[in-house]
Tab-separated table of C-alpha atoms in Angstrom:
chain	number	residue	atom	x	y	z
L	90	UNK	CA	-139.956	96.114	26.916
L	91	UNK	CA	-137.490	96.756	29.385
L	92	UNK	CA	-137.238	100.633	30.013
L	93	UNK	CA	-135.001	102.202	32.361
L	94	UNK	CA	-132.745	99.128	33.679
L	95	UNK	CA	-130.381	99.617	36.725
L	96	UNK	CA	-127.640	97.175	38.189
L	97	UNK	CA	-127.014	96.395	41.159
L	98	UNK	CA	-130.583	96.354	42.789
L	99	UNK	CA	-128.762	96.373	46.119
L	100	UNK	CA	-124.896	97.143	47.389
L	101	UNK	CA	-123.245	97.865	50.960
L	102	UNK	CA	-119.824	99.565	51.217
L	103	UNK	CA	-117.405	100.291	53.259
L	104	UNK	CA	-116.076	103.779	53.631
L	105	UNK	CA	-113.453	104.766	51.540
L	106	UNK	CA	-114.610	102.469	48.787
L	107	UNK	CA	-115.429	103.025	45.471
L	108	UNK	CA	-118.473	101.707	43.496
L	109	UNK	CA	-120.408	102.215	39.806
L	110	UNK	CA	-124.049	102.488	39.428
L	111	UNK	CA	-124.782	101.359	35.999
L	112	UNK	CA	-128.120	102.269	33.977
L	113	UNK	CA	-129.457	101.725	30.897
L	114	UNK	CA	-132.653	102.370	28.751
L	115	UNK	CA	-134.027	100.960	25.548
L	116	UNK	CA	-136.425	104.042	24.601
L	117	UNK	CA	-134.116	105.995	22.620
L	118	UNK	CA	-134.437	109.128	24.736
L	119	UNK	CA	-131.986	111.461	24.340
L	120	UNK	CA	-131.566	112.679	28.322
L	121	UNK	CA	-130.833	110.777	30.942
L	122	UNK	CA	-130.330	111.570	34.697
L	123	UNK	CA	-129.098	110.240	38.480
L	124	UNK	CA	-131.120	111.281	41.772
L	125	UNK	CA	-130.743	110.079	45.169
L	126	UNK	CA	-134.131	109.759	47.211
L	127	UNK	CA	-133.801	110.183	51.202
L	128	UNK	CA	-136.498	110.070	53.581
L	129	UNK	CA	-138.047	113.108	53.642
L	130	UNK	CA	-136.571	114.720	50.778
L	131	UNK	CA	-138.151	114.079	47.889
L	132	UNK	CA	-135.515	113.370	44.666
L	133	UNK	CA	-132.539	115.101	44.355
L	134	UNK	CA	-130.715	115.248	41.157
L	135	UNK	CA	-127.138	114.296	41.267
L	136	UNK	CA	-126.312	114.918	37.265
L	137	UNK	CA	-128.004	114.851	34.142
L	138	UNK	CA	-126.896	114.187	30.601
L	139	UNK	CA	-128.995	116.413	27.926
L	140	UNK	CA	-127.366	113.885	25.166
L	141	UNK	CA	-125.094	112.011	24.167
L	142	UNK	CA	-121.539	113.137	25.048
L	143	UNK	CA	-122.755	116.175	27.449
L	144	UNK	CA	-123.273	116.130	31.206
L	145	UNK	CA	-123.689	118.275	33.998
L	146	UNK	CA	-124.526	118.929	37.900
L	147	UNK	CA	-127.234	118.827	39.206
L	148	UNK	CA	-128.388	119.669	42.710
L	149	UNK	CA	-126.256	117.555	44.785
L	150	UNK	CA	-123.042	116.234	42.805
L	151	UNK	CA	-120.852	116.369	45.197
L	152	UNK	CA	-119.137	113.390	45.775
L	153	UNK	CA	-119.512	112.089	42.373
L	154	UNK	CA	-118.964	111.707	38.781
L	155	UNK	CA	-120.847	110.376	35.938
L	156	UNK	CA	-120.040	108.919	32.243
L	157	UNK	CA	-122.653	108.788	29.274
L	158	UNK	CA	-120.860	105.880	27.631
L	159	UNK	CA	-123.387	106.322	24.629
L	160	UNK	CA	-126.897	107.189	24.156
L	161	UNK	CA	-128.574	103.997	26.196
L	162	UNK	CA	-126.201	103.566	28.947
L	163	UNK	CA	-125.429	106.794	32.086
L	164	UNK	CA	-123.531	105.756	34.550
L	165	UNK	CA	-122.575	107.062	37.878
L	166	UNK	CA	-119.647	106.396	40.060
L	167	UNK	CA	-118.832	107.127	44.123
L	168	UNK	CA	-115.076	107.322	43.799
L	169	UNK	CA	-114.333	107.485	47.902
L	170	UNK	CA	-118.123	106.628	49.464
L	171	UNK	CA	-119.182	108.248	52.432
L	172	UNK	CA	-122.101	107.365	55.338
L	173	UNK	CA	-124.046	110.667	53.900
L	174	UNK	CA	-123.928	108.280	50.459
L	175	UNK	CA	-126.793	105.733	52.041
L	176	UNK	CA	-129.244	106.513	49.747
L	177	UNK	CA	-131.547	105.147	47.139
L	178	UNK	CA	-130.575	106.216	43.806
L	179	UNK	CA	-132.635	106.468	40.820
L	180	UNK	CA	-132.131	106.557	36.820
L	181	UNK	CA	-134.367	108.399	34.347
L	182	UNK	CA	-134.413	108.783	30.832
L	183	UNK	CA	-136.799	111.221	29.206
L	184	UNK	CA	-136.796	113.968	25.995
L	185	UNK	CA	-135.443	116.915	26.779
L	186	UNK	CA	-138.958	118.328	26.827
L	187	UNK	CA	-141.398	119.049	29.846
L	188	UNK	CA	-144.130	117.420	27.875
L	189	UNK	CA	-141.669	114.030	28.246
L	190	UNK	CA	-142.249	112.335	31.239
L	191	UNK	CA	-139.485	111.075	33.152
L	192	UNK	CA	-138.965	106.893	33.038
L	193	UNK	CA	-137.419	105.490	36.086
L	194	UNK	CA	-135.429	102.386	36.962
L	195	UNK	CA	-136.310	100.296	40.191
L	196	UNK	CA	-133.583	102.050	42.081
L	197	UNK	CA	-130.291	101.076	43.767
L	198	UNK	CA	-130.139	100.769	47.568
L	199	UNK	CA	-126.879	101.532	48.750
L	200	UNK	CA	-125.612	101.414	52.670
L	201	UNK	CA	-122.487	102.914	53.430
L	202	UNK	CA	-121.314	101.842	56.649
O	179	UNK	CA	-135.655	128.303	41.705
O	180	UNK	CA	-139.157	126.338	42.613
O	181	UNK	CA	-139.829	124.759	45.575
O	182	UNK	CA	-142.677	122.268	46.585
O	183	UNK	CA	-144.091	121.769	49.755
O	184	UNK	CA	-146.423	118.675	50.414
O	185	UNK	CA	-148.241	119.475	53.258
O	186	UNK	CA	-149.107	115.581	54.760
O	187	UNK	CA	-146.352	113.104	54.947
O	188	UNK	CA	-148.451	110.370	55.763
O	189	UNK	CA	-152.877	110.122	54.854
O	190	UNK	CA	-154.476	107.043	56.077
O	191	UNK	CA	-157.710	106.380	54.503
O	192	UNK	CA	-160.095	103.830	54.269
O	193	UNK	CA	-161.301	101.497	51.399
O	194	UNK	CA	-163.715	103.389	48.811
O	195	UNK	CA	-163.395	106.934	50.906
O	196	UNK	CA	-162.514	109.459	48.766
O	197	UNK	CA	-158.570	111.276	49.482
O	198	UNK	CA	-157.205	114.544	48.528
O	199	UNK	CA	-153.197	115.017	48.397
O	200	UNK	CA	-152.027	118.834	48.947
O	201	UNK	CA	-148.970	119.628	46.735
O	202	UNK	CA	-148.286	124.015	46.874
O	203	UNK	CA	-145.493	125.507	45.230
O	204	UNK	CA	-143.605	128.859	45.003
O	205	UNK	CA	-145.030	131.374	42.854
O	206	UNK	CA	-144.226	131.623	39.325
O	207	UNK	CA	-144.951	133.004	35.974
O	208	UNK	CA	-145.798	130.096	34.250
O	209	UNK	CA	-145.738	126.668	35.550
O	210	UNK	CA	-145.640	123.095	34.740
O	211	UNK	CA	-146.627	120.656	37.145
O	212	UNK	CA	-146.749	116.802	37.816
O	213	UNK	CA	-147.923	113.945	39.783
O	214	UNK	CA	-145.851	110.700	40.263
O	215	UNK	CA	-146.907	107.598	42.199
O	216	UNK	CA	-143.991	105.159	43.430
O	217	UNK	CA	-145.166	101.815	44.195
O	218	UNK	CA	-142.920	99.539	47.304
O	219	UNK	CA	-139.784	98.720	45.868
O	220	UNK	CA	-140.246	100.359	42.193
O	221	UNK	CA	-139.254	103.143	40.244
O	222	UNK	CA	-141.609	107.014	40.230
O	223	UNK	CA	-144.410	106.426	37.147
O	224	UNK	CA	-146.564	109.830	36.157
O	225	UNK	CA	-149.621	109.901	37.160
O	226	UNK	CA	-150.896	113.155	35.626
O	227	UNK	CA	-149.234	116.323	34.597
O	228	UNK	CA	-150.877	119.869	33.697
O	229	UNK	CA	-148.719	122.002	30.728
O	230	UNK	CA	-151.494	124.562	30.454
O	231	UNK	CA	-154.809	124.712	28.928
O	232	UNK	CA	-157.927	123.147	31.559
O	233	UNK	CA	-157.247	123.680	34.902
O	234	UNK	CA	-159.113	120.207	35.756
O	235	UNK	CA	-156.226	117.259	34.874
O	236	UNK	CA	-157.125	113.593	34.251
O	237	UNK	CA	-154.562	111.083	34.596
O	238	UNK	CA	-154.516	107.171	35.460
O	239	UNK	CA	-156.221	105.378	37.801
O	240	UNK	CA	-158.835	107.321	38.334
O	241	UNK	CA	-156.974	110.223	39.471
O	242	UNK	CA	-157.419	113.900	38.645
O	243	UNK	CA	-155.956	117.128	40.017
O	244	UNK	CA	-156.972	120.607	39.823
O	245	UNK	CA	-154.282	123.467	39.045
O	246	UNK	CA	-155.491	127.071	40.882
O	247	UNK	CA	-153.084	129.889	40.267
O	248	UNK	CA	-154.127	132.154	42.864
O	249	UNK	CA	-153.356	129.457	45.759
O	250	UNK	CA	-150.547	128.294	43.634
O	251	UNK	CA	-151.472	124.947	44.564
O	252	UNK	CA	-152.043	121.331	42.807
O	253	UNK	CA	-154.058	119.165	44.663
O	254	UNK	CA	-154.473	115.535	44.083
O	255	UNK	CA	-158.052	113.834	44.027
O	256	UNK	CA	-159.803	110.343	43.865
O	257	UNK	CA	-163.333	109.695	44.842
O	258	UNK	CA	-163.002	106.289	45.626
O	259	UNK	CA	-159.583	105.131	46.736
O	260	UNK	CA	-158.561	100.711	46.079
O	261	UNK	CA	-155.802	98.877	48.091
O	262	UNK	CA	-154.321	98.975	45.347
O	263	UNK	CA	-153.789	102.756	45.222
O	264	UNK	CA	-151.552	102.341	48.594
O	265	UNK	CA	-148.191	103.785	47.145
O	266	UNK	CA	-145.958	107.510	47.837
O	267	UNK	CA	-147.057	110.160	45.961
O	268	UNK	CA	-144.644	112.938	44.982
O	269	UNK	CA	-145.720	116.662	43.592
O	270	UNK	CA	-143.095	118.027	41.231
O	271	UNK	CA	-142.614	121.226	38.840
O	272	UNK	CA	-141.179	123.158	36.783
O	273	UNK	CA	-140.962	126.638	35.807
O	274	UNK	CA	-139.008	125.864	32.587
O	275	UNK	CA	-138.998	123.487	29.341
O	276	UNK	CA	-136.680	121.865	30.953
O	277	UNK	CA	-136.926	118.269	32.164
O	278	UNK	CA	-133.859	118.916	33.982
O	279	UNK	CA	-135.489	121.341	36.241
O	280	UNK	CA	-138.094	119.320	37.954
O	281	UNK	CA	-138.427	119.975	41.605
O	282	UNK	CA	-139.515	117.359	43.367
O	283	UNK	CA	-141.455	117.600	46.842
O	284	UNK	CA	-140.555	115.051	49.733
O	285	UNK	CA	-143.530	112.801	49.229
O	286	UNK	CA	-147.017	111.601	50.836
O	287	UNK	CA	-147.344	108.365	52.180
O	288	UNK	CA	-150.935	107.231	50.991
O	289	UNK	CA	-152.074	103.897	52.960
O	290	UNK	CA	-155.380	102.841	51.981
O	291	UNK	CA	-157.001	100.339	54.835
O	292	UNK	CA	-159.247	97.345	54.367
């Protein structure tokens, strides 16, 4: 049982590039979501997708954009990155309960230099 | 909104010592509150989370927390801490039914020593 998969496991850019962060899960849950961890800081959500075909900001989107292809796969894109981008970013899934608990990937580590 | 403030960054314990992890919040009405453990180089798994009802939380691993109102805290507790419990452990809430309004706080190092 796979869960919350996320590809690449590991990226460097330059600045001024552009990159996707793709995610997938195999639970059927309706919401997913993007956070970036930084020392710190806890998680920080970026967007979130209630269901399929809605999304919306979350604490920090600046910077980016997101696409819920369908209802396993969330994706989120840096279209110009930036140094303040090094981060590790996360994928959950979950219902759109508070009894759901969230279900993360393994993360993407990303360095912009 | 909620915030979460996790008062140690970093607890160093010993083998089979017991460890408590602080985790306070802002005041609320109602609350719903959460403990996740991130193991090196993995995703955040829940460890326990209290919804309402007994103040006194079990969760995995041997790991309970206690939920006081009054101190609008959430402390996390294990009598006998493993190497294997050596992970970051992050305090989060909410203060709606919301998933999407989980705060998270910035994390406690636990390192458990031989």
């Amino acid at each position: 049982n796979a869960g919350v998969t996320q590809t690449p496991k590991f990226q460097v850019l330059k600045t001024g590039q552009s990159m996707t962060l793709q995610c997938a899960q195999d639970m059927n849950h309706n919401s997913m979501y993007w956070y970036r961890q930084d020392p710190g800081m806890g998680l920080r959500l970026i967007y979130y997708s209630a269901s399929e075909g809605t999304t919306d900001k979350g604490e920090v989107p600046n910077g980016y954009n997101v696409s819920r292809l369908n209802k396993r796969e969330f994706s989120l894109r840096l279209e110009s990155a930036a140094p303040s981008q090094t981060s590790v970013y996360f994928c959950a899934s979950s219902e759109w309960t508070v009894n759901s608990p969230l279900h993360f990937g393994n993360g993407t580590r990303l360095t912009v230099t | 909104a909620q915030s979460v403030t996790q008062l140690d960054s970093q607890v160093p314990v010993f083998e089979e010592a017991p460890v408590e992890l602080r985790c306070n919040y802002s005041s609320s009405v109602s609350v719903y509150l959460f403990w996740y453990v991130q193991y090196p180089n993995q995703g955040l798994q829940l460890l326990l989370k209290y919804l309402s009802g007994s103040t006194l939380v079990k969760g995995i691993n041997g790991f309970e927390a206690e939920f006081n109102k009054s101190q609008t805290s959430f402390h996390l507790r294990k009598p006998s801490v493993h190497i294997s419990d050596t992970a970051e452990y992050f305090c989060a809430v909410s203060d709606s039914g919301s998933a999407r309004q989980l705060t998270f706080g910035s994390g406690t190092q636990l390192t458990v020593l031989p």
